[in-house]
PDB file of C-alpha atoms in Angstrom:
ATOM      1  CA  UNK A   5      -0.198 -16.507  25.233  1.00 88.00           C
ATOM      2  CA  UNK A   6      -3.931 -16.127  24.114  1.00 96.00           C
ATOM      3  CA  UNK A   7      -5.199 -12.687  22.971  1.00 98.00           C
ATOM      4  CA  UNK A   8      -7.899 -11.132  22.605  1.00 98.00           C
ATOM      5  CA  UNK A   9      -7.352  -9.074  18.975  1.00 99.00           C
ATOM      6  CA  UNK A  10     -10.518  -6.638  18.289  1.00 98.00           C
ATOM      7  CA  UNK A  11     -10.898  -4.810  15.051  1.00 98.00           C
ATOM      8  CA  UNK A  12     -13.477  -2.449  15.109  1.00 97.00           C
ATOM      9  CA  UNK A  13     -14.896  -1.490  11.476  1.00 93.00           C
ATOM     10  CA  UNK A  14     -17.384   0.858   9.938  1.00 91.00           C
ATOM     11  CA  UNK A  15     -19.801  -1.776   9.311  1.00 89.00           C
ATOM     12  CA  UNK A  16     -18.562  -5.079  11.804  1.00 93.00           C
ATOM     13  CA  UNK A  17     -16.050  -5.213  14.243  1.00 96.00           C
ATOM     14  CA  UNK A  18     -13.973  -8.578  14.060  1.00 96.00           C
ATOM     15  CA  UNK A  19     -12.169 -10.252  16.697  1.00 98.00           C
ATOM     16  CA  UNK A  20     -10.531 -13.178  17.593  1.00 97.00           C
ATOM     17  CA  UNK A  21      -8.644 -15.215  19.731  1.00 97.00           C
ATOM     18  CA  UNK A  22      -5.001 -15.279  18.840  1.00 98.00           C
ATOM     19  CA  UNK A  23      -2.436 -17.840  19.790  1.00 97.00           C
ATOM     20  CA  UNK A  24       1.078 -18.347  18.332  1.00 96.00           C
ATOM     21  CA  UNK A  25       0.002 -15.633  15.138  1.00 96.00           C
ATOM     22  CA  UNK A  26      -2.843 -17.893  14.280  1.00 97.00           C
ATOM     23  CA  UNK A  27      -6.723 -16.974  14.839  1.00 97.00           C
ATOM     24  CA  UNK A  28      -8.310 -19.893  16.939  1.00 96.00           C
ATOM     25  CA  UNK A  29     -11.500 -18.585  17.232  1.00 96.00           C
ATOM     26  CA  UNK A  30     -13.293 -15.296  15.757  1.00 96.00           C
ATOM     27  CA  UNK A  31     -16.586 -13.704  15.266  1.00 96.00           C
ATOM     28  CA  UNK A  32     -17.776 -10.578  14.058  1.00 95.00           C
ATOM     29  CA  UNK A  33     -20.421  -8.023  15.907  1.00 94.00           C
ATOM     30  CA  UNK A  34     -22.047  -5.482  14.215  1.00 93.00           C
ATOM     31  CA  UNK A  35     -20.366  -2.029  15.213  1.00 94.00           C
ATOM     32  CA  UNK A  36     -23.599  -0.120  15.580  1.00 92.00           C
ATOM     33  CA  UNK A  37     -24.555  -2.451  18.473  1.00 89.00           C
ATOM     34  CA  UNK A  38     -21.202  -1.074  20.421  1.00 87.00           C
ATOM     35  CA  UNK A  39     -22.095   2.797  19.257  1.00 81.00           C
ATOM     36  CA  UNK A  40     -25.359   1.739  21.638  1.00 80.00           C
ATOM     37  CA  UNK A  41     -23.778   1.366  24.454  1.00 71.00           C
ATOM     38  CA  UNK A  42     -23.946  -2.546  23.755  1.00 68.00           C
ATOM     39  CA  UNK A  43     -20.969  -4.226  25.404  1.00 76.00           C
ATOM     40  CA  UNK A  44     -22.578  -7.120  26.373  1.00 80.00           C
ATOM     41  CA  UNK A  45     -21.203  -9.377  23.166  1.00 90.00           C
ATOM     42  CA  UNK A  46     -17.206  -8.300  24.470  1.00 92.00           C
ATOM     43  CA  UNK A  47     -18.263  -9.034  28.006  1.00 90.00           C
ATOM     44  CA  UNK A  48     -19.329 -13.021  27.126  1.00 91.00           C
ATOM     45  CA  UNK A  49     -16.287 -12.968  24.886  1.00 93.00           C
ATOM     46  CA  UNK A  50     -14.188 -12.110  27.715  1.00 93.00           C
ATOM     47  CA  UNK A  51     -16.214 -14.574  30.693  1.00 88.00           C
ATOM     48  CA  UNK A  52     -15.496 -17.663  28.368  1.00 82.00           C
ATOM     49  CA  UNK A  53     -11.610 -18.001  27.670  1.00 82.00           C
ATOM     50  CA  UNK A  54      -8.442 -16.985  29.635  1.00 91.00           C
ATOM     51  CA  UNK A  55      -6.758 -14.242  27.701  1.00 96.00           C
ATOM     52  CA  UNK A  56      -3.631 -13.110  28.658  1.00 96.00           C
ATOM     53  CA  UNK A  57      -3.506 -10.004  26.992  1.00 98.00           C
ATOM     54  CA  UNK A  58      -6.014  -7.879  24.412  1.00 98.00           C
ATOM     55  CA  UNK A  59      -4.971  -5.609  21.447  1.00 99.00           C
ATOM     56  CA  UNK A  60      -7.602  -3.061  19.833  1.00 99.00           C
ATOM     57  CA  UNK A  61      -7.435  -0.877  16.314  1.00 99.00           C
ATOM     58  CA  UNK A  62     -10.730   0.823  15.480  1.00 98.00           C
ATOM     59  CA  UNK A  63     -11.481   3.394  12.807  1.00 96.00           C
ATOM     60  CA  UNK A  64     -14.652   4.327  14.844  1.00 96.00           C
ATOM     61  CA  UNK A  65     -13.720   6.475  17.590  1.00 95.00           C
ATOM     62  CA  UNK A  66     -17.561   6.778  19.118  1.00 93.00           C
ATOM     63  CA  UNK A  67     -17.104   2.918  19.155  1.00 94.00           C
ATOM     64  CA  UNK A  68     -13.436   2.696  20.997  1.00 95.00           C
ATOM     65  CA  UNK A  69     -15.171   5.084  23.313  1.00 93.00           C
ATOM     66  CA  UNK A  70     -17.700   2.870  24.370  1.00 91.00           C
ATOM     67  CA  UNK A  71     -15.869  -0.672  24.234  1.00 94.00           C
ATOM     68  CA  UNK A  72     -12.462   0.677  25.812  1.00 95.00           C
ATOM     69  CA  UNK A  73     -13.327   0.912  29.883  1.00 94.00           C
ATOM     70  CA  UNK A  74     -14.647  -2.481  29.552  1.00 93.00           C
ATOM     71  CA  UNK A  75     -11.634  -3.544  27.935  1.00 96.00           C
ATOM     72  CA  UNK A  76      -9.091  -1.741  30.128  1.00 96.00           C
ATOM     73  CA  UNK A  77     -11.164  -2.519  33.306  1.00 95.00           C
ATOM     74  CA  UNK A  78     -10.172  -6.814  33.222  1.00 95.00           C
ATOM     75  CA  UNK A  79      -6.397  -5.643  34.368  1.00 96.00           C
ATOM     76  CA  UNK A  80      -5.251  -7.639  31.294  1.00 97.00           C
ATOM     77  CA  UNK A  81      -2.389  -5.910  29.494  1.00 98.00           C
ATOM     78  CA  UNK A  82      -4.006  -4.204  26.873  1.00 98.00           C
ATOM     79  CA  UNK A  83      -2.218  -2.628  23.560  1.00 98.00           C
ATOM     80  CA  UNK A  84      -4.468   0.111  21.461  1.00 99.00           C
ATOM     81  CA  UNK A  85      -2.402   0.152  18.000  1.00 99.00           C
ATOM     82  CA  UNK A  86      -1.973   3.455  16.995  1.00 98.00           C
ATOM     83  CA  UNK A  87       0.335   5.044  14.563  1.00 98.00           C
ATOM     84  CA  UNK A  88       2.171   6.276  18.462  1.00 97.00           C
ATOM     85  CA  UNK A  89       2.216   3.276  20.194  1.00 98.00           C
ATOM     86  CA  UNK A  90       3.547   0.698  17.773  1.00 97.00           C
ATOM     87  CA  UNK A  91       7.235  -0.672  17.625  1.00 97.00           C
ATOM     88  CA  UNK A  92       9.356  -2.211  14.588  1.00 97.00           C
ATOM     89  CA  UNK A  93       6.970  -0.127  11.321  1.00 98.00           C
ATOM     90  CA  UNK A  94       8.452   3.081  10.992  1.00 97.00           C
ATOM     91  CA  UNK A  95       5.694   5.222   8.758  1.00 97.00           C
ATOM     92  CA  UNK A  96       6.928   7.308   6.190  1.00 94.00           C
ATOM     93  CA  UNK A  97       3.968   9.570   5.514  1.00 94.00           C
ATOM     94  CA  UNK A  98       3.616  13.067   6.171  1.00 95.00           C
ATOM     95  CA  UNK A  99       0.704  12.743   9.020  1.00 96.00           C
ATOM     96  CA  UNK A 100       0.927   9.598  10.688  1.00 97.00           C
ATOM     97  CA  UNK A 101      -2.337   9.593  12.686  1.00 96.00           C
ATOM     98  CA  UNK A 102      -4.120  10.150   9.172  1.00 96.00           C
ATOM     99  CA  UNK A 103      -3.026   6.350   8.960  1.00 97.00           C
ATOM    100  CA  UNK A 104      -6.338   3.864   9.991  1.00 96.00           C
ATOM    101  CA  UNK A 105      -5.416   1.926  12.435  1.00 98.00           C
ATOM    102  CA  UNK A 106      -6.287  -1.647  11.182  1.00 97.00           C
ATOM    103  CA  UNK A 107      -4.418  -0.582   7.943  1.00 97.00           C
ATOM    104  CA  UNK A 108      -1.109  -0.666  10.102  1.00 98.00           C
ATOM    105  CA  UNK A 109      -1.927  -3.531  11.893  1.00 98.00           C
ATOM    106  CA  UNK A 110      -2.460  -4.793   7.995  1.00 98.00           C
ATOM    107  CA  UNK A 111       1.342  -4.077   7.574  1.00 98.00           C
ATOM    108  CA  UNK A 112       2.569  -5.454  10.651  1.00 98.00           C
ATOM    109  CA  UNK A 113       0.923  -8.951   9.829  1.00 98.00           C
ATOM    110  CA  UNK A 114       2.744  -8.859   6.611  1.00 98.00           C
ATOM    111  CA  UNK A 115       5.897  -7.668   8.223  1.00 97.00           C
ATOM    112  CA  UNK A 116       5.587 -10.948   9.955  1.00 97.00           C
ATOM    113  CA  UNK A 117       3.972 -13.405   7.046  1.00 98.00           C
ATOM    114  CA  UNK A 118       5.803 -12.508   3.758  1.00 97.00           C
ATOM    115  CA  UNK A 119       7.847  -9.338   5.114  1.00 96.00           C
ATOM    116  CA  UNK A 120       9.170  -6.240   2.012  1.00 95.00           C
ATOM    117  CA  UNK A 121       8.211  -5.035  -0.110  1.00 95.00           C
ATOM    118  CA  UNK A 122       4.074  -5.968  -0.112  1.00 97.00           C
ATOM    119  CA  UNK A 123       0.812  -4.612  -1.189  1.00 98.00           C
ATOM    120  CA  UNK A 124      -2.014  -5.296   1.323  1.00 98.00           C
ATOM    121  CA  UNK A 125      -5.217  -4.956  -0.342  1.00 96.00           C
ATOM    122  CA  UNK A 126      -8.189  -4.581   2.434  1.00 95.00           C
ATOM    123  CA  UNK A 127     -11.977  -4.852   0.556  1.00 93.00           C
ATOM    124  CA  UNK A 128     -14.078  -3.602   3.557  1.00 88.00           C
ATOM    125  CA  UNK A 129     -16.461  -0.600   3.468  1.00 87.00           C
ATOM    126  CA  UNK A 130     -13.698   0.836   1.817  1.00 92.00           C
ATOM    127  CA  UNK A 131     -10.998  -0.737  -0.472  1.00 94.00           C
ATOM    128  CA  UNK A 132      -7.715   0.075   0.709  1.00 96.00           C
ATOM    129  CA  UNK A 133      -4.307  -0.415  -0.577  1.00 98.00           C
ATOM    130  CA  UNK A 134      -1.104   0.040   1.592  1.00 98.00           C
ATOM    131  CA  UNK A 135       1.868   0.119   0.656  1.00 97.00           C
ATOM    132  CA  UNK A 136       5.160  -1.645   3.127  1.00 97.00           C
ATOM    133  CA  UNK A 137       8.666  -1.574   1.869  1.00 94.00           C
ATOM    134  CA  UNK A 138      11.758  -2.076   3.495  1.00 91.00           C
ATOM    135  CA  UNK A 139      11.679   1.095   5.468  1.00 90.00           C
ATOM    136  CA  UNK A 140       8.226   0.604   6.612  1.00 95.00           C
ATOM    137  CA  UNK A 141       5.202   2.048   5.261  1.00 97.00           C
ATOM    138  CA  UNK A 142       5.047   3.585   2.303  1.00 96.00           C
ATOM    139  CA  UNK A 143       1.722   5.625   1.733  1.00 96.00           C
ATOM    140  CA  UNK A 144      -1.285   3.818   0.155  1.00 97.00           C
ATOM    141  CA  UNK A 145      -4.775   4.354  -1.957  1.00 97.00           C
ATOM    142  CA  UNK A 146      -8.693   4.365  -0.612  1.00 97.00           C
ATOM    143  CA  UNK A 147     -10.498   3.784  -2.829  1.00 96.00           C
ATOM    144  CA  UNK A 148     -14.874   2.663  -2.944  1.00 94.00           C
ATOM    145  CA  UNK A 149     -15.831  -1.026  -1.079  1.00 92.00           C
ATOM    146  CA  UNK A 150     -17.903  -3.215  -3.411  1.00 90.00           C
ATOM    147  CA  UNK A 151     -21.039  -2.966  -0.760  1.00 88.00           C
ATOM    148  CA  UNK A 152     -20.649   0.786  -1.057  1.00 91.00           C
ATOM    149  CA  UNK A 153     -20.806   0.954  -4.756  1.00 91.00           C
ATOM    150  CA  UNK A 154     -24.187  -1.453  -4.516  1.00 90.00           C
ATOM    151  CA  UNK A 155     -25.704   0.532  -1.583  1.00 92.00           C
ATOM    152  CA  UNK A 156     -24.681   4.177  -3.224  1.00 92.00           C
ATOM    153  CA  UNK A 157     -26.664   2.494  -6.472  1.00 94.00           C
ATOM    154  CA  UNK A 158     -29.783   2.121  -4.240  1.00 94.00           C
ATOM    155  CA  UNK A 159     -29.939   4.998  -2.293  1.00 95.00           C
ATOM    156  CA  UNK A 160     -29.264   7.219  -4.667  1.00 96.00           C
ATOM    157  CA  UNK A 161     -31.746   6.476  -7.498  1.00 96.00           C
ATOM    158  CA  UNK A 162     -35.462   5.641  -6.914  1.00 95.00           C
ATOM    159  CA  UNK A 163     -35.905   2.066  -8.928  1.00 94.00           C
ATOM    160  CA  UNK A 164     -32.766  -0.057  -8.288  1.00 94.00           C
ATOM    161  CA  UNK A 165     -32.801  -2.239  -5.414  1.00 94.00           C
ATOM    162  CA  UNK A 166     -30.111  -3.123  -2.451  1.00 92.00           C
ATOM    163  CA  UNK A 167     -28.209  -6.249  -3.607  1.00 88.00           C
ATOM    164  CA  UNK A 168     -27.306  -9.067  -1.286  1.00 81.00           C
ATOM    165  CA  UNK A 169     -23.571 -10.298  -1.040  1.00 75.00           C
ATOM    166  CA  UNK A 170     -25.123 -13.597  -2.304  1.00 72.00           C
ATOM    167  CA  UNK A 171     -26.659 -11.404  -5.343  1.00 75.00           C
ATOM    168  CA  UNK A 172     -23.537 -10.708  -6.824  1.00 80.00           C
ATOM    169  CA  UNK A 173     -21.723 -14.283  -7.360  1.00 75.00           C
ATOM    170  CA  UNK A 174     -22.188 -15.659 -10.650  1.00 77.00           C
ATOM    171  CA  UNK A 175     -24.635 -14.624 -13.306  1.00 81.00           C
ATOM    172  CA  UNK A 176     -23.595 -13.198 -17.163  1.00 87.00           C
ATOM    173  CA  UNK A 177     -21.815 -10.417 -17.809  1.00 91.00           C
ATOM    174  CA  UNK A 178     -24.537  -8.946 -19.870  1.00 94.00           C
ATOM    175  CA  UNK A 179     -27.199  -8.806 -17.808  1.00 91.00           C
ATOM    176  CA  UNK A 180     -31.042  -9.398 -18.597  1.00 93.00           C
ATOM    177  CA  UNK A 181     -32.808  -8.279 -15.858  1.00 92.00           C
ATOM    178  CA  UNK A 182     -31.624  -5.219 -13.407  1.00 93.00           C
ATOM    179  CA  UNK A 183     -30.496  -7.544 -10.550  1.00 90.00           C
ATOM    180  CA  UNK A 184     -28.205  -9.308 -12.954  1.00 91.00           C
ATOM    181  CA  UNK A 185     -27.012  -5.598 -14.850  1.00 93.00           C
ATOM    182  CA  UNK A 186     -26.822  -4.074 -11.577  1.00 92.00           C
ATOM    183  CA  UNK A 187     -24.367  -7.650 -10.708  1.00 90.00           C
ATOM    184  CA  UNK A 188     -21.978  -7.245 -13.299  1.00 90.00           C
ATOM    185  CA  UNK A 189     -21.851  -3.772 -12.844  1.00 92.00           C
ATOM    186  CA  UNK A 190     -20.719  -3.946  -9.095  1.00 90.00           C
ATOM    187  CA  UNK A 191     -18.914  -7.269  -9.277  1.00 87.00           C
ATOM    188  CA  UNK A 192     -16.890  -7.132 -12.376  1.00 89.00           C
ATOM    189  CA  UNK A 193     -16.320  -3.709 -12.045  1.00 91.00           C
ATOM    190  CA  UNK A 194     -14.879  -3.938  -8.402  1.00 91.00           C
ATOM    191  CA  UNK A 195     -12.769  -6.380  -9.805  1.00 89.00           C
ATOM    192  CA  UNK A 196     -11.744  -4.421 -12.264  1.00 91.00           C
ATOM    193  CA  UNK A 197     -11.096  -1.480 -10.117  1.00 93.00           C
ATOM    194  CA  UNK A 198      -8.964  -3.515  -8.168  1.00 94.00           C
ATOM    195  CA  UNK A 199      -6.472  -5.014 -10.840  1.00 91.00           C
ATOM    196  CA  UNK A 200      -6.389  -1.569 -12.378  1.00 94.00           C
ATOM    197  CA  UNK A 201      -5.402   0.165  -8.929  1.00 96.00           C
ATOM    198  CA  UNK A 202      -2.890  -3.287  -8.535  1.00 94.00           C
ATOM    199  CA  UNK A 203      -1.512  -2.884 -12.053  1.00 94.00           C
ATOM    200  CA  UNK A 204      -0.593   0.780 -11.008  1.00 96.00           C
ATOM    201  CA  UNK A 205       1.375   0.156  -7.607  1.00 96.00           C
ATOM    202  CA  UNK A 206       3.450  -2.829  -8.933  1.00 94.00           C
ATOM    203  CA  UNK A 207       4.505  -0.290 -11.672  1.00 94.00           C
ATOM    204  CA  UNK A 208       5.326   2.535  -9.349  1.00 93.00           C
ATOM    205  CA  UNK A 209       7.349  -0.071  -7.227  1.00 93.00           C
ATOM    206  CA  UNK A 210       8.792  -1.415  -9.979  1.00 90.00           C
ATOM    207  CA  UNK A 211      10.335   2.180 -10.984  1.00 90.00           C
ATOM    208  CA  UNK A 212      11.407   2.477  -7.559  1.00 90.00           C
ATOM    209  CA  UNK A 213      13.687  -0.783  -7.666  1.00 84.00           C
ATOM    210  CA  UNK A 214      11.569  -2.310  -5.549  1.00 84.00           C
ATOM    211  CA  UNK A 215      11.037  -5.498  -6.692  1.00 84.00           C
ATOM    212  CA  UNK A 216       7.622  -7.620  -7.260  1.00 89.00           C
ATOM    213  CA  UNK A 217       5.539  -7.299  -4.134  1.00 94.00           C
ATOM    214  CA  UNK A 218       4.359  -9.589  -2.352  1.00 96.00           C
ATOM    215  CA  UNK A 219       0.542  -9.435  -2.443  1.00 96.00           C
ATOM    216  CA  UNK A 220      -2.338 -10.066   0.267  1.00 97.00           C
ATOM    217  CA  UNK A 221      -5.502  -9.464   0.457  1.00 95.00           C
ATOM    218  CA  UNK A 222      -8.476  -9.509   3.396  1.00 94.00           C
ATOM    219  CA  UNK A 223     -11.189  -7.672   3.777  1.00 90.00           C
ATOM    220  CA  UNK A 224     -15.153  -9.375   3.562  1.00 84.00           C
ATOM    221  CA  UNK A 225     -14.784  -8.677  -0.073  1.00 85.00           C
ATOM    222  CA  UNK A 226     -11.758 -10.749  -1.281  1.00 80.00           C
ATOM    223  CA  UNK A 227     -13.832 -13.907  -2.213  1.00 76.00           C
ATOM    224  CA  UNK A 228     -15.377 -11.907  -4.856  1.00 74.00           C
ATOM    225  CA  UNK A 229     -12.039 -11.405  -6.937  1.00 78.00           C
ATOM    226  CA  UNK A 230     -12.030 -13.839  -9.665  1.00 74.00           C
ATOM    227  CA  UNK A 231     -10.351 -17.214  -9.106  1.00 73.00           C
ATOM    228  CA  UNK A 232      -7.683 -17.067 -11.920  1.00 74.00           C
ATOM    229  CA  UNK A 233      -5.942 -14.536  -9.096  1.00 75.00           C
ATOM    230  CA  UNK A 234      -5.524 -17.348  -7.200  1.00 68.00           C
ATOM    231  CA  UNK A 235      -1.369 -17.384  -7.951  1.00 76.00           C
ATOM    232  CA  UNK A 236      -0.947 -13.702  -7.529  1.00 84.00           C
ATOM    233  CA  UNK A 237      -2.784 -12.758  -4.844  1.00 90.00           C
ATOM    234  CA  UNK A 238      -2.489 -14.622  -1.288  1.00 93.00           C
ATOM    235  CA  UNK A 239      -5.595 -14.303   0.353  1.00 92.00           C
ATOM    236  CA  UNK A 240      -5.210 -13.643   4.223  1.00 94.00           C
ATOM    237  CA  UNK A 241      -8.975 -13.509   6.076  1.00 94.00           C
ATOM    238  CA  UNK A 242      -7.148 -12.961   9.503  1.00 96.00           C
ATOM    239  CA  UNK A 243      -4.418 -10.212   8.933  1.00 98.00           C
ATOM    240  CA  UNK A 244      -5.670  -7.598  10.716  1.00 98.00           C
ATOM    241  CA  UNK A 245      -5.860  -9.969  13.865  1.00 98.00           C
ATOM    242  CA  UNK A 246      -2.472 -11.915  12.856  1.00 98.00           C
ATOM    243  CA  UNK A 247      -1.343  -7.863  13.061  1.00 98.00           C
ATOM    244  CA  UNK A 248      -2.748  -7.043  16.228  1.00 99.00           C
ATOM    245  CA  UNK A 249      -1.133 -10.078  17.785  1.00 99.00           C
ATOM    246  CA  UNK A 250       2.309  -9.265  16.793  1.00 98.00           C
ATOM    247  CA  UNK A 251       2.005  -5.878  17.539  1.00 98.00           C
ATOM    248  CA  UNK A 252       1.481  -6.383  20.834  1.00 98.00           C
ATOM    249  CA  UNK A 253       3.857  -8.749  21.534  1.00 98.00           C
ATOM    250  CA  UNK A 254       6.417  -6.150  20.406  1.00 98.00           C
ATOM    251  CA  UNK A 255       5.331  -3.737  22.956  1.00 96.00           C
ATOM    252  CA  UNK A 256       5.794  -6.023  25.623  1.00 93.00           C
ATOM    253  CA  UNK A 257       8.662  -5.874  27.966  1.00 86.00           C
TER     254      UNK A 257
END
């Protein structure tokens, strides 16, 4: 079986192809481009390999508009993971549909990978924390993505400039000139954010008998938490697309 698993972001819509749970081939496609009426990436994607089936989570709903017909019109079987029309994750949260979509096929991929309980940790344009224990998913945190905190910075004061991804590796903590301050600021800080927000969940777990979570992360952020995490955290670039895969395979008669 060889899927087509989209993910379509606030910022870059990842896909992939998909075969046996692992990600043979991906790409990413800047989301605007599909809010244009711009198709035309999806359409090469789809004229160069034989999938057998495509799954689809967005969090842009002017963008599923556009990039669904195309996708429905190839007669493939086609799975849109929604908080109504997956199988096996019960959700245990008041409003389910208030649930992004690539944040449950998050929790499917770890139902599969490292199963209950787990703490996905998802550093796009936002930071996102979910939450899966044993009876499914448990609630979660949103919290700011490190390129919003640099591009908030910029656009909000007059002087300080938009940083680069490649701006904010490396570098001292104490900065001497305002790309370097404005660095450690984001960098460390996100970090920060994120073993504080971490620290808080494992505790609230633990006083639930839970147990220690296992912990992934994904998201074009992860590479910027420090190394020493290295033996806590498992770092998973493809979950969303591992998630997609296995949710539609449950769906299937």
């Amino acid at each position: 079986m060889s899927l087509l698993c989209i993910d379509i972001g606030n910022t870059s819509t990842h896909w992939g192809e998909v075969k046996n749970h692992t990600v043979i081939t991906s790409g990413d496609i800047p989301t605007a481009l599909l809010m244009d009426d711009n198709a035309g990436p999806f359409q090469k994607i789809l004229g160069r390999s034989k999938f057998t089936g495509i799954a689809l989570a967005s969090v842009v709903p002017s963008a599923t508009e556009k990039l669904v017909p195309l996708l429905t019109s190839t007669g493939l079987p086609f799975h849109h993971l929604r908080h109504d029309t997956i199988k096996g994750l019960d959700i245990d949260y008041p409003k389910p549909s208030e649930v992004g979509q690539d944040r449950l096929a998050n929790c499917i991929g770890a139902q599969h990978l490292v199963g209950a309980p787990a703490v996905i940790i998802d550093m796009g344009t936002a930071t996102t924390f979910d939450i899966l224990s044993a009876r499914g998913y448990a609630g979660g945190i949103i919290a700011p993505g490190l390129n919003v905190m640099t591009h908030y910075l910029h656009t909000q004061t007059a002087l300080l400039p938009q940083l680069d991804s490649k701006d904010l590796l490396g570098g001292p903590v104490i900065g001497k000139s305002t790309i370097d301050a404005m660095r450690a600021g984001c960098a460390i800080g996100f970090s920060g954010m994120v073993a504080a927000l971490l620290e808080a969940v494992t505790a609230e777990l633990k006083n639930q008998n839970s147990g220690d979570p296992a912990v992934l992360a994904t998201g074009g952020a992860a590479p910027f938490l420090p190394a020493t995490w290295a033996g806590r955290i498992r770092h998973e670039p493809n979950l969303t697309l591992i998630g997609l895969a296995v949710s539609f395979e449950r769906t299937q008669p």
